[in-house]
Coordinates of C-alpha atoms in Angstrom, one line a residue:
M8 CA -55.2 82.5 135.4
R9 CA -58.1 83.0 133.0
T10 CA -60.0 80.0 131.9
S11 CA -61.9 79.6 128.8
K12 CA -65.4 78.1 128.9
S13 CA -66.2 75.5 126.4
T14 CA -69.4 74.1 125.3
P15 CA -70.1 70.6 124.2
D16 CA -69.6 69.7 120.6
S17 CA -67.7 72.8 120.1
P18 CA -64.3 72.8 118.6
P19 CA -61.4 72.9 120.8
P20 CA -59.9 76.3 121.9
A21 CA -57.0 77.3 119.9
Y22 CA -53.6 76.4 121.4
T23 CA -51.3 79.0 122.9
S24 CA -48.0 78.9 124.3
T25 CA -49.5 79.1 127.7
S26 CA -52.0 76.5 127.2
R27 CA -50.7 72.9 127.9
S28 CA -53.5 70.6 127.0
Q29 CA -52.9 66.9 126.7
P30 CA -51.6 65.8 123.3
P31 CA -53.6 63.4 121.2
P32 CA -52.7 59.7 121.6
R33 CA -49.9 58.2 119.5
I34 CA -50.8 56.3 116.6
H35 CA -49.4 52.9 116.3
V36 CA -49.1 51.2 112.9
V37 CA -49.3 47.5 113.0
Q38 CA -48.6 45.3 109.9
E39 CA -49.6 41.5 109.8
S40 CA -50.4 38.9 107.1
T41 CA -53.8 37.7 106.8
P42 CA -53.6 34.6 104.7
L43 CA -57.3 33.9 104.9
L44 CA -58.3 37.2 103.4
Y45 CA -55.3 38.0 101.2
P46 CA -51.9 36.6 101.8
N47 CA -50.0 39.4 100.3
A48 CA -52.1 42.4 101.5
R49 CA -50.6 45.0 104.0
Y50 CA -53.0 47.0 106.2
T51 CA -52.7 49.6 109.0
Y52 CA -54.6 49.2 112.3
I53 CA -55.5 52.7 114.4
P54 CA -57.2 52.0 117.6
P55 CA -60.4 54.0 118.5
P56 CA -60.1 57.6 120.2
N57 CA -60.6 58.3 123.8
T58 CA -64.1 59.3 124.0
T59 CA -63.7 60.9 127.4
Q60 CA -61.6 63.7 125.9
S61 CA -63.2 66.8 125.9
H62 CA -62.0 67.4 122.3
Y63 CA -63.4 64.3 121.1
N64 CA -65.8 64.7 118.1
P65 CA -67.3 61.7 116.6
L66 CA -67.7 63.2 113.2
L67 CA -64.0 63.7 113.0
Y68 CA -62.5 60.8 114.7
R69 CA -63.3 57.6 112.8
P70 CA -61.2 54.6 112.6
L71 CA -59.2 55.0 109.5
Y72 CA -58.1 51.8 107.7
L73 CA -55.8 51.3 104.8
R74 CA -57.6 48.5 103.0
P75 CA -55.7 46.5 100.5
S76 CA -56.7 47.3 96.8
P77 CA -59.0 45.1 95.2
T78 CA -57.9 42.1 93.4
I79 CA -59.1 41.4 90.0
I80 CA -59.6 37.9 89.3
T81 CA -60.0 37.2 85.5
R82 CA -60.2 33.4 85.6
G83 CA -63.7 33.2 83.9
R84 CA -62.9 35.7 81.3
S85 CA -59.5 34.1 80.4
N86 CA -61.1 30.6 80.0
K87 CA -63.6 32.2 77.6
T88 CA -60.9 33.8 75.5
C89 CA -58.9 30.5 75.4
R90 CA -62.0 28.8 73.9
Y91 CA -62.4 31.5 71.2
T92 CA -58.8 31.2 70.2
L93 CA -58.9 27.4 70.1
L94 CA -62.1 27.5 68.0
A95 CA -60.6 29.9 65.5
L96 CA -57.6 27.9 65.0
L97 CA -59.7 24.7 64.5
S98 CA -61.8 26.6 62.0
L99 CA -58.7 27.8 60.2
S100 CA -57.2 24.4 60.0
I101 CA -60.2 22.9 58.4
L102 CA -60.4 25.6 56.0
V103 CA -56.9 25.2 54.9
A104 CA -57.2 21.4 54.6
V105 CA -60.4 21.9 52.4
F106 CA -58.7 24.6 50.3
K107 CA -55.5 22.5 49.7
T108 CA -57.7 19.5 48.7
S109 CA -59.4 21.5 46.2
F110 CA -56.6 23.5 44.7
P111 CA -53.5 21.3 44.9
F112 CA -50.1 23.2 45.0
P113 CA -46.6 22.0 44.5
P114 CA -44.8 21.2 47.6
F115 CA -42.7 24.0 49.3
H116 CA -39.2 23.3 50.0
P117 CA -37.4 25.8 52.0
P118 CA -34.1 26.9 50.9
S119 CA -31.2 24.9 52.3
L120 CA -28.3 26.4 54.0
A121 CA -26.1 23.9 52.5
L122 CA -23.5 25.2 49.7
P123 CA -24.4 24.4 46.2
P124 CA -22.7 21.4 44.6
E125 CA -19.7 22.1 42.4
K126 CA -20.3 22.4 38.6
A127 CA -19.4 19.2 37.0
A128 CA -16.8 19.3 34.2
P129 CA -18.2 18.8 30.6
V130 CA -17.9 15.6 28.8
R131 CA -15.1 16.0 26.3
I132 CA -15.4 14.2 22.9
A133 CA -12.7 14.0 20.5
I134 CA -13.4 13.3 16.7
I135 CA -10.2 12.1 14.6
G136 CA -10.8 13.2 11.1
A137 CA -12.8 15.9 9.2
G138 CA -14.0 13.7 6.4
P139 CA -17.9 12.9 5.8
A140 CA -17.9 10.6 9.0
G141 CA -16.3 13.0 11.3
V142 CA -18.4 16.1 10.0
G143 CA -21.5 13.9 10.3
A144 CA -20.7 13.0 13.9
A145 CA -20.1 16.6 14.9
W146 CA -23.2 17.7 13.2
A147 CA -25.3 14.9 15.2
L148 CA -23.6 16.2 18.4
A149 CA -24.4 19.6 17.8
E150 CA -27.5 19.6 20.1
L151 CA -25.3 18.6 23.1
Q152 CA -22.8 21.2 22.6
G153 CA -22.7 23.8 25.5
S154 CA -21.8 23.5 29.3
E155 CA -22.2 19.8 29.4
V156 CA -20.5 18.7 26.2
E157 CA -17.3 19.8 24.4
V158 CA -16.5 18.5 21.0
V159 CA -13.1 18.8 19.3
V160 CA -12.6 17.7 15.7
V161 CA -8.9 17.0 14.8
E162 CA -7.8 16.9 11.2
R163 CA -4.3 16.0 9.9
E164 CA -4.6 18.1 6.7
E165 CA -5.0 21.8 6.6
R166 CA -8.4 21.5 4.9
V167 CA -11.5 19.4 5.7
G168 CA -12.4 16.4 3.5
G169 CA -10.7 13.3 5.2
R170 CA -8.9 10.9 2.9
M171 CA -10.5 12.6 -0.2
N172 CA -8.6 15.7 0.6
L173 CA -4.9 14.9 -0.3
G174 CA -3.4 18.3 0.6
V175 CA -1.8 18.7 -2.9
D176 CA -0.9 22.1 -4.2
L177 CA 0.8 22.3 -7.7
R178 CA 2.8 25.2 -8.9
L179 CA 4.2 25.9 -12.4
E180 CA 7.8 27.2 -12.2
G181 CA 8.0 30.8 -13.3
K182 CA 4.2 31.3 -13.4
M183 CA 2.6 33.6 -10.8
W184 CA -0.7 32.2 -11.8
G185 CA 0.4 28.6 -11.9
G186 CA -0.6 27.5 -8.3
Q187 CA -3.3 24.7 -8.5
R188 CA -4.9 23.2 -5.7
V189 CA -6.1 19.6 -6.0
E190 CA -9.8 19.5 -5.0
I191 CA -11.9 16.6 -3.7
E192 CA -13.6 16.5 -7.2
D193 CA -10.3 16.0 -8.8
V194 CA -9.5 12.9 -6.4
A195 CA -13.2 11.3 -6.5
S196 CA -14.0 8.5 -8.9
A197 CA -17.5 9.9 -9.5
E198 CA -19.9 12.8 -9.1
L199 CA -20.3 13.4 -5.5
F200 CA -23.7 15.0 -5.6
A201 CA -25.3 13.1 -8.4
D202 CA -27.9 11.2 -6.1
E203 CA -30.8 13.7 -5.2
R204 CA -31.6 11.5 -2.2
G205 CA -27.9 11.5 -0.9
V206 CA -27.7 12.4 2.7
V207 CA -25.1 15.0 2.3
R208 CA -26.7 16.6 -0.6
R209 CA -29.9 16.9 1.6
R210 CA -28.0 18.4 4.4
A211 CA -26.5 21.1 2.1
E212 CA -30.0 21.9 0.7
G213 CA -31.8 21.9 3.9
V214 CA -29.2 23.5 6.3
L215 CA -27.0 25.6 4.1
G216 CA -29.7 26.6 1.6
L217 CA -27.6 25.4 -1.6
V218 CA -29.4 24.6 -4.8
F219 CA -28.1 21.9 -7.1
G220 CA -29.1 22.2 -10.6
E221 CA -28.8 19.4 -13.3
D222 CA -26.1 19.6 -15.7
K223 CA -27.1 18.0 -18.9
K224 CA -24.1 19.4 -21.0
K225 CA -22.3 16.6 -22.9
E226 CA -18.5 17.2 -22.4
G227 CA -15.3 15.3 -23.6
S228 CA -14.7 14.2 -19.9
E229 CA -17.8 11.8 -20.3
E230 CA -15.7 9.5 -22.8
V231 CA -14.1 6.5 -21.5
G232 CA -11.5 4.4 -23.5
F233 CA -10.5 0.8 -22.6
F234 CA -7.1 0.2 -23.7
D235 CA -5.4 -3.1 -24.0
G236 CA -1.9 -2.3 -25.4
G237 CA -2.7 -2.4 -28.8
G238 CA -5.5 0.2 -29.0
F239 CA -8.8 1.0 -27.6
V240 CA -11.0 -2.1 -27.6
V241 CA -14.1 0.0 -27.0
R242 CA -15.2 3.4 -26.0
M243 CA -18.1 4.4 -23.8
T244 CA -20.0 7.5 -22.8
R245 CA -20.6 8.3 -19.2
P246 CA -23.2 8.7 -17.8
G247 CA -25.0 6.0 -19.6
G248 CA -28.1 8.3 -20.2
L249 CA -25.9 10.4 -22.5
M250 CA -25.0 7.4 -24.7
G251 CA -26.2 7.8 -28.4
W252 CA -28.0 5.0 -30.2
K253 CA -25.2 4.2 -32.4
E254 CA -23.0 3.5 -29.3
W255 CA -25.6 1.4 -27.9
A256 CA -26.1 -0.6 -31.1
G257 CA -22.3 -1.2 -31.3
L258 CA -22.1 -2.5 -27.8
V259 CA -24.9 -4.8 -28.1
L260 CA -23.5 -6.1 -31.5
K261 CA -20.3 -6.9 -29.8
Y262 CA -21.3 -8.1 -26.3
G263 CA -24.8 -9.1 -26.9
K264 CA -27.1 -9.2 -23.9
S265 CA -24.2 -8.8 -21.4
F266 CA -24.0 -5.2 -22.1
L267 CA -27.8 -4.7 -21.1
A268 CA -27.6 -7.4 -18.2
A269 CA -24.6 -5.4 -16.7
R270 CA -26.5 -2.2 -16.6
N271 CA -29.1 -3.8 -14.5
V272 CA -26.8 -5.2 -11.9
P273 CA -27.1 -2.2 -9.4
T274 CA -30.8 -1.5 -9.8
G275 CA -32.4 -3.5 -6.9
T276 CA -29.2 -3.4 -4.8
M277 CA -28.7 0.4 -5.1
G278 CA -32.4 0.7 -3.9
L279 CA -31.7 -1.1 -0.8
F280 CA -28.4 0.8 -0.3
R281 CA -30.0 4.1 -0.1
G282 CA -32.4 2.7 2.4
M283 CA -29.5 1.6 4.4
V284 CA -28.1 5.2 4.4
E285 CA -31.5 6.7 5.4
L286 CA -31.9 4.2 8.2
G287 CA -28.6 5.7 9.8
G288 CA -30.4 8.8 10.5
K289 CA -33.6 7.1 11.9
E290 CA -32.4 4.4 14.0
T291 CA -29.4 3.4 16.2
F292 CA -27.1 0.4 15.6
E293 CA -24.6 -1.3 17.7
G294 CA -23.0 -3.1 15.1
V295 CA -22.9 -3.4 11.1
E296 CA -24.6 -6.7 11.0
E297 CA -27.7 -5.5 12.6
W298 CA -27.8 -2.5 10.2
V299 CA -27.2 -4.7 7.1
Q300 CA -29.8 -7.0 8.1
K301 CA -32.4 -4.1 8.9
A302 CA -31.7 -2.9 5.4
G303 CA -32.2 -6.1 3.6
L304 CA -28.8 -6.4 2.2
R305 CA -27.6 -9.5 4.1
D306 CA -27.7 -11.7 0.8
S307 CA -26.0 -8.8 -1.3
V308 CA -23.3 -8.9 1.2
E309 CA -22.8 -12.6 1.5
M310 CA -22.9 -13.1 -2.4
S311 CA -19.8 -12.7 -4.5
A312 CA -19.6 -10.3 -7.4
R313 CA -18.6 -13.1 -9.9
E314 CA -21.9 -14.9 -8.7
R315 CA -24.0 -11.9 -9.2
L316 CA -22.6 -11.5 -12.8
S317 CA -23.3 -15.1 -13.7
V318 CA -26.8 -15.0 -12.2
N319 CA -27.7 -11.7 -14.3
G320 CA -26.2 -13.3 -17.3
V321 CA -23.1 -11.2 -18.0
G322 CA -20.5 -13.1 -20.2
D323 CA -17.0 -13.3 -19.4
A324 CA -16.0 -11.1 -22.6
Y325 CA -17.8 -8.2 -21.2
R326 CA -16.6 -8.8 -17.6
K327 CA -12.9 -8.8 -18.6
D328 CA -13.1 -5.9 -21.2
I329 CA -15.2 -3.6 -19.2
I330 CA -16.3 -4.5 -15.7
E331 CA -13.0 -5.4 -14.5
S332 CA -11.5 -2.2 -15.3
Q333 CA -14.2 -0.1 -14.1
V334 CA -14.0 -2.0 -10.6
R335 CA -10.3 -1.7 -10.4
R336 CA -10.6 1.9 -10.8
Q337 CA -13.3 2.4 -8.3
L338 CA -12.2 -0.2 -5.5
G339 CA -8.7 -1.0 -6.3
Q340 CA -9.8 -4.7 -6.4
G341 CA -11.0 -7.3 -8.9
T342 CA -14.5 -8.9 -9.2
E343 CA -13.0 -12.1 -7.8
E344 CA -12.4 -10.1 -4.5
I345 CA -15.5 -8.3 -3.8
S346 CA -19.2 -8.9 -2.8
D347 CA -22.4 -8.3 -4.9
L348 CA -22.9 -5.0 -2.9
A349 CA -19.5 -3.7 -3.6
L350 CA -19.8 -4.5 -7.3
S351 CA -23.2 -2.7 -7.5
L352 CA -21.6 0.5 -5.8
A353 CA -18.8 0.5 -8.4
L354 CA -21.0 0.0 -11.5
W355 CA -23.4 2.6 -10.3
R356 CA -20.6 5.2 -9.9
E357 CA -19.4 4.4 -13.4
E358 CA -22.9 4.8 -14.7
I359 CA -23.5 8.4 -13.2
G360 CA -20.5 10.0 -14.7
G361 CA -17.4 12.1 -13.9
P362 CA -16.9 14.2 -10.7
R363 CA -18.2 17.5 -12.0
P364 CA -19.4 19.7 -9.2
K365 CA -22.9 20.9 -9.7
N366 CA -23.2 24.7 -10.1
G367 CA -19.8 25.1 -8.8
I368 CA -20.7 23.5 -5.4
K369 CA -17.7 21.7 -4.0
M370 CA -17.7 19.0 -1.4
E371 CA -14.9 20.8 0.8
T372 CA -17.0 23.8 1.0
V373 CA -20.1 21.9 1.9
L374 CA -18.4 19.9 4.7
K375 CA -16.7 23.0 5.9
Q376 CA -19.8 25.0 6.3
L377 CA -21.7 22.2 8.0
L378 CA -18.7 21.7 10.3
E379 CA -18.8 25.3 11.5
R380 CA -22.7 25.1 12.0
S381 CA -22.1 22.2 14.5
G382 CA -20.3 24.5 17.0
A383 CA -17.3 22.0 17.4
E384 CA -13.9 23.2 17.9
V385 CA -11.8 22.4 14.7
R386 CA -8.1 21.9 14.8
L387 CA -6.4 21.5 11.2
G388 CA -3.0 20.3 10.6
T389 CA -3.1 18.2 13.7
S390 CA -2.5 14.4 13.6
L391 CA -3.2 11.7 16.4
Q392 CA 0.0 10.1 17.4
S393 CA -0.8 8.0 20.5
M394 CA -3.9 6.9 22.7
K395 CA -3.5 5.7 26.3
Q396 CA -6.4 4.9 28.7
E397 CA -6.1 6.2 32.3
H398 CA -8.3 6.2 35.3
V399 CA -9.2 9.2 37.1
V400 CA -10.4 9.6 40.6
G401 CA -14.1 10.4 40.8
K402 CA -15.0 9.2 37.3
K403 CA -17.0 5.8 36.6
S404 CA -15.5 5.4 33.2
P405 CA -11.7 5.4 32.3
V406 CA -10.5 8.4 30.1
W407 CA -8.3 8.7 27.1
R408 CA -5.0 10.7 26.8
L409 CA -4.3 11.6 23.2
G410 CA -1.2 12.6 21.9
F411 CA -1.1 15.2 19.0
K412 CA 1.5 16.2 16.6
G413 CA 1.4 19.5 14.4
R414 CA -0.6 22.6 15.3
G415 CA -1.7 21.9 18.9
Y416 CA 1.1 19.6 19.7
G417 CA 0.8 18.0 23.1
S418 CA -1.6 15.7 24.9
E419 CA -5.0 16.1 26.3
V420 CA -7.8 14.0 28.2
F421 CA -11.0 13.1 26.5
D422 CA -13.9 11.2 27.9
K423 CA -15.1 9.9 24.6
V424 CA -13.4 9.3 21.2
I425 CA -14.5 8.8 17.7
L426 CA -12.1 7.4 15.1
T427 CA -12.9 7.6 11.5
T428 CA -10.1 5.8 10.2
P429 CA -8.4 2.4 11.1
W430 CA -6.4 2.5 14.3
G431 CA -4.1 -0.2 16.0
E432 CA -2.1 -3.0 14.8
G433 CA -3.3 -5.2 12.0
E434 CA -6.5 -3.0 11.0
T435 CA -4.5 -1.4 8.1
E436 CA -4.1 -4.9 6.6
Y437 CA -7.9 -4.6 5.4
Y438 CA -7.2 -1.8 3.2
R439 CA -5.3 -1.5 -0.2
R440 CA -3.2 1.6 -0.8
V441 CA -2.9 3.5 -3.9
T442 CA -0.6 6.2 -5.3
N443 CA -2.1 9.5 -6.8
T444 CA 0.0 11.3 -9.3
F445 CA -1.0 14.6 -10.4
L446 CA 0.7 15.8 -13.7
I447 CA 0.9 19.2 -15.4
S448 CA 2.0 19.3 -19.2
E449 CA 2.1 21.7 -21.9
K450 CA 1.1 19.1 -24.2
G451 CA -1.3 16.2 -23.7
L452 CA -0.5 12.4 -23.9
K453 CA 1.4 11.1 -26.7
A454 CA -1.4 9.9 -29.3
E455 CA 1.0 7.5 -30.9
Y456 CA 1.5 5.5 -27.9
F457 CA -2.3 4.7 -28.0
N458 CA -2.3 4.0 -31.8
V459 CA -4.3 7.2 -32.6
T460 CA -3.5 9.7 -35.1
N461 CA -4.2 13.1 -33.3
E462 CA -4.4 14.0 -29.5
S463 CA -7.8 15.2 -30.0
D464 CA -8.7 11.6 -30.7
L465 CA -7.8 10.4 -27.2
P466 CA -10.7 9.9 -24.8
A467 CA -10.6 12.0 -21.5
Q468 CA -10.3 8.9 -19.5
I469 CA -8.3 5.8 -20.2
L470 CA -8.6 2.5 -18.2
P471 CA -6.4 -0.3 -18.9
V472 CA -7.5 -3.9 -19.9
R473 CA -5.3 -6.5 -18.3
G474 CA -3.9 -9.1 -20.8
S475 CA -1.0 -10.4 -22.5
N476 CA -0.8 -7.2 -24.8
L477 CA -0.6 -4.6 -22.1
P478 CA 2.6 -2.9 -21.7
E479 CA 4.5 -3.6 -18.5
E480 CA 4.2 0.1 -17.3
F481 CA 0.6 -0.2 -17.4
E482 CA 0.3 -3.3 -15.2
N483 CA 0.1 -1.2 -12.0
I484 CA -2.1 1.7 -13.5
H485 CA -5.8 1.8 -12.8
E486 CA -6.7 5.1 -14.7
I487 CA -5.3 7.9 -16.6
S488 CA -7.6 11.0 -16.6
H489 CA -7.6 14.3 -17.9
V490 CA -8.8 16.5 -15.1
K491 CA -9.0 20.1 -16.4
N492 CA -7.2 22.6 -18.3
I493 CA -5.3 25.4 -16.5
F494 CA -5.5 28.8 -18.1
G495 CA -3.5 32.0 -17.3
P496 CA -2.1 35.3 -18.6
D497 CA 1.5 35.5 -19.7
V498 CA 3.5 38.8 -20.6
D499 CA 5.0 37.1 -23.5
F500 CA 1.9 36.3 -25.6
G501 CA 3.9 33.8 -27.6
A502 CA 4.5 31.7 -24.8
Q503 CA 2.4 28.7 -23.5
S504 CA -0.5 29.8 -21.2
V505 CA -2.6 26.8 -21.3
F506 CA -1.6 23.7 -19.5
K507 CA -3.3 20.3 -19.1
M508 CA -3.7 18.7 -15.7
Y509 CA -3.9 14.6 -15.6
K510 CA -4.4 12.2 -12.7
V511 CA -2.9 8.6 -12.6
L512 CA -4.0 6.1 -10.2
S513 CA -1.6 3.1 -9.7
D514 CA -0.6 0.5 -7.1
K515 CA 3.1 1.9 -7.2
P516 CA 4.6 5.2 -7.8
L517 CA 5.2 5.9 -11.5
S518 CA 8.8 5.6 -12.7
E519 CA 10.5 8.5 -14.7
Q520 CA 10.7 6.3 -17.6
T521 CA 6.9 5.5 -17.7
M522 CA 6.1 9.3 -17.6
R523 CA 8.5 10.2 -20.4
S524 CA 6.9 7.5 -22.5
L525 CA 3.4 9.0 -22.1
W526 CA 4.2 12.7 -21.8
E527 CA 6.9 15.1 -23.3
R528 CA 7.4 17.8 -20.8
V529 CA 5.6 17.0 -17.5
R530 CA 5.8 18.4 -13.9
F531 CA 4.3 15.9 -11.4
Y532 CA 3.4 15.4 -7.7
S533 CA 2.8 11.9 -6.2
V534 CA 1.0 11.2 -2.8
Q535 CA 0.5 7.6 -1.6
S536 CA -2.8 6.7 0.2
Q537 CA -2.1 3.9 2.5
R538 CA -5.9 3.4 3.3
A539 CA -7.5 4.1 0.1
Y540 CA -9.6 1.2 -0.6
P541 CA -11.3 -1.2 2.1
L542 CA -11.2 -4.8 1.3
L543 CA -14.9 -5.6 0.4
F544 CA -14.9 -9.4 0.2
P545 CA -18.0 -11.2 0.7
R546 CA -18.8 -12.0 4.3
N547 CA -21.4 -13.8 6.5
S548 CA -19.8 -13.1 9.8
G549 CA -17.3 -10.7 11.5
F550 CA -19.1 -7.6 10.5
G551 CA -17.8 -5.7 13.6
S552 CA -19.0 -3.4 16.4
F553 CA -18.8 0.5 16.2
K554 CA -17.7 0.3 19.9
V555 CA -14.1 -1.0 19.9
H556 CA -13.0 -0.1 23.5
E557 CA -14.6 1.5 26.6
G558 CA -15.0 5.0 25.6
V559 CA -13.8 4.6 21.9
W560 CA -16.0 4.2 18.8
N561 CA -14.9 4.0 15.2
T562 CA -17.1 4.7 12.2
A563 CA -14.7 3.0 9.8
T564 CA -16.3 -0.4 11.0
I565 CA -18.9 0.3 8.3
E566 CA -16.3 -0.1 5.6
H567 CA -16.4 -4.0 6.3
V568 CA -19.2 -4.0 3.9
A569 CA -19.2 -0.8 1.7
S570 CA -17.7 2.5 1.3
S571 CA -19.2 5.8 0.1
V572 CA -19.5 9.4 1.1
D573 CA -23.2 9.1 2.2
L574 CA -22.5 6.0 4.1
S575 CA -19.7 7.4 5.9
W576 CA -22.0 10.5 7.0
A577 CA -24.6 8.0 8.1
A578 CA -22.1 6.1 10.1
G579 CA -20.9 9.3 11.8
E580 CA -24.5 10.2 12.8
N581 CA -25.0 6.7 14.0
V582 CA -22.0 6.7 16.4
A583 CA -23.0 10.1 17.6
K584 CA -26.3 8.8 18.8
L585 CA -24.5 5.8 20.5
I586 CA -22.5 8.4 22.4
K587 CA -25.6 10.2 23.4
Q588 CA -27.2 7.0 24.9
D589 CA -23.9 6.4 26.8
I590 CA -23.8 9.9 28.3
E591 CA -27.4 9.6 29.3
E592 CA -26.8 6.2 31.0

């Protein structure tokens, strides 16, 4: 067997299949925990080699240790980072506080996830009547129109105008052109736009841009005759500014200073009355007494007409012949029944002249256009039949169920109601009715009935003077007026194509016998107004409040002291302001 010789520190001989040298020692891997060094570390222990072995080489055999990977401890660095972070946050907080103090911002409210509240139903307001008071109220409520307020104006007639619009249409038989509408000016007792300071006229000028010219023409309709049964005791020209000096002289010779004293009766009172109307657009009044007191008209309302005439030096002769007839035509009452304020209004209307429209501008047109500008819903041909108070769950105040008849027949619920006429039992007793009779005749009045020679000698207006000589049929008549002529073409040029239209005011309807005694061939139409004239007696109490029930106001309360187109408009505006306050509360 051949042996190999080895030298120290030489590598071991190559192994052959015949060489059976001793294998290297088996390596044991021991794992244990060493909590003092690192509790979770794992390491391997290898025992040292046997140095007695011939193949031992100290350069090759070294104890091999699998040492644990080094643990990075960042405690110091983490503390430093936290300090920097806290310092930055503190600095930022100080900066925000200083900025917020120097530059205030509105508070921010994050959006809520709650559902928005339901939209509230609009406040419904009903206005009963489309006369000056109703249109004035609708106009004043126009600024509230929209999603929160709904205004509905209800009018019994087919046209606006209130009590002044009688809804009368006259037609001549067999005449295609003969249809005649009775206008408000045909019903009115005086010129409606005569006062330049009148509130309705100013609204028409400022809002609608209308221009009212001054008509200085003297027409036959200006002459008034006072008839006592035997003839005309006196003739006067209206307006007084168109009266000639001969006429003045004749009246002074007959009645003395009473004629001049009577003309001065309305002067001071009418100035205060205009101020009262203007107050309606500036201030708000709960009741009439407060309004009258603020206008300085308390004494005029408390004083009787007879007392005023006596104080001014107006004699009984002039009062019986002239003033009584004028007042009865204007107010349907005598001087023994009315106040000084009512007397002044009546005499002032007689002074300004007949109801001719200026530049063709008519009251119905003005009221209609102003009502359209208000934005209110208008229901014509519909009358109020019933009112009933109801309580609705969820509403603080009661509502009113109104029953209607006519166009829009049915019932509806409203939160607020504005009445412009008396409503309820007993209220109509404070009004006096009148019958309006409109007649169309081919010829004028019978001249012989009035003891004149020709028809052309008759005045355009006749006022009866009550006395023992007055015919029985004239006892209930207040006025007979020639309104206008009706012209139209006719195929037969020999036929009558010009007709005369008359108006008669009376306490009762005219009998056929009365009409035949005054006219020959005549066609007529009569309509009775139940609430034509409010009773305007002197009063020192009981003026009334505009609010008559919870949720109900009445503009007609103002008629306890006076009645006019402008005052009715002012009362409508005043009630509208009261409702605005009620809604805001």
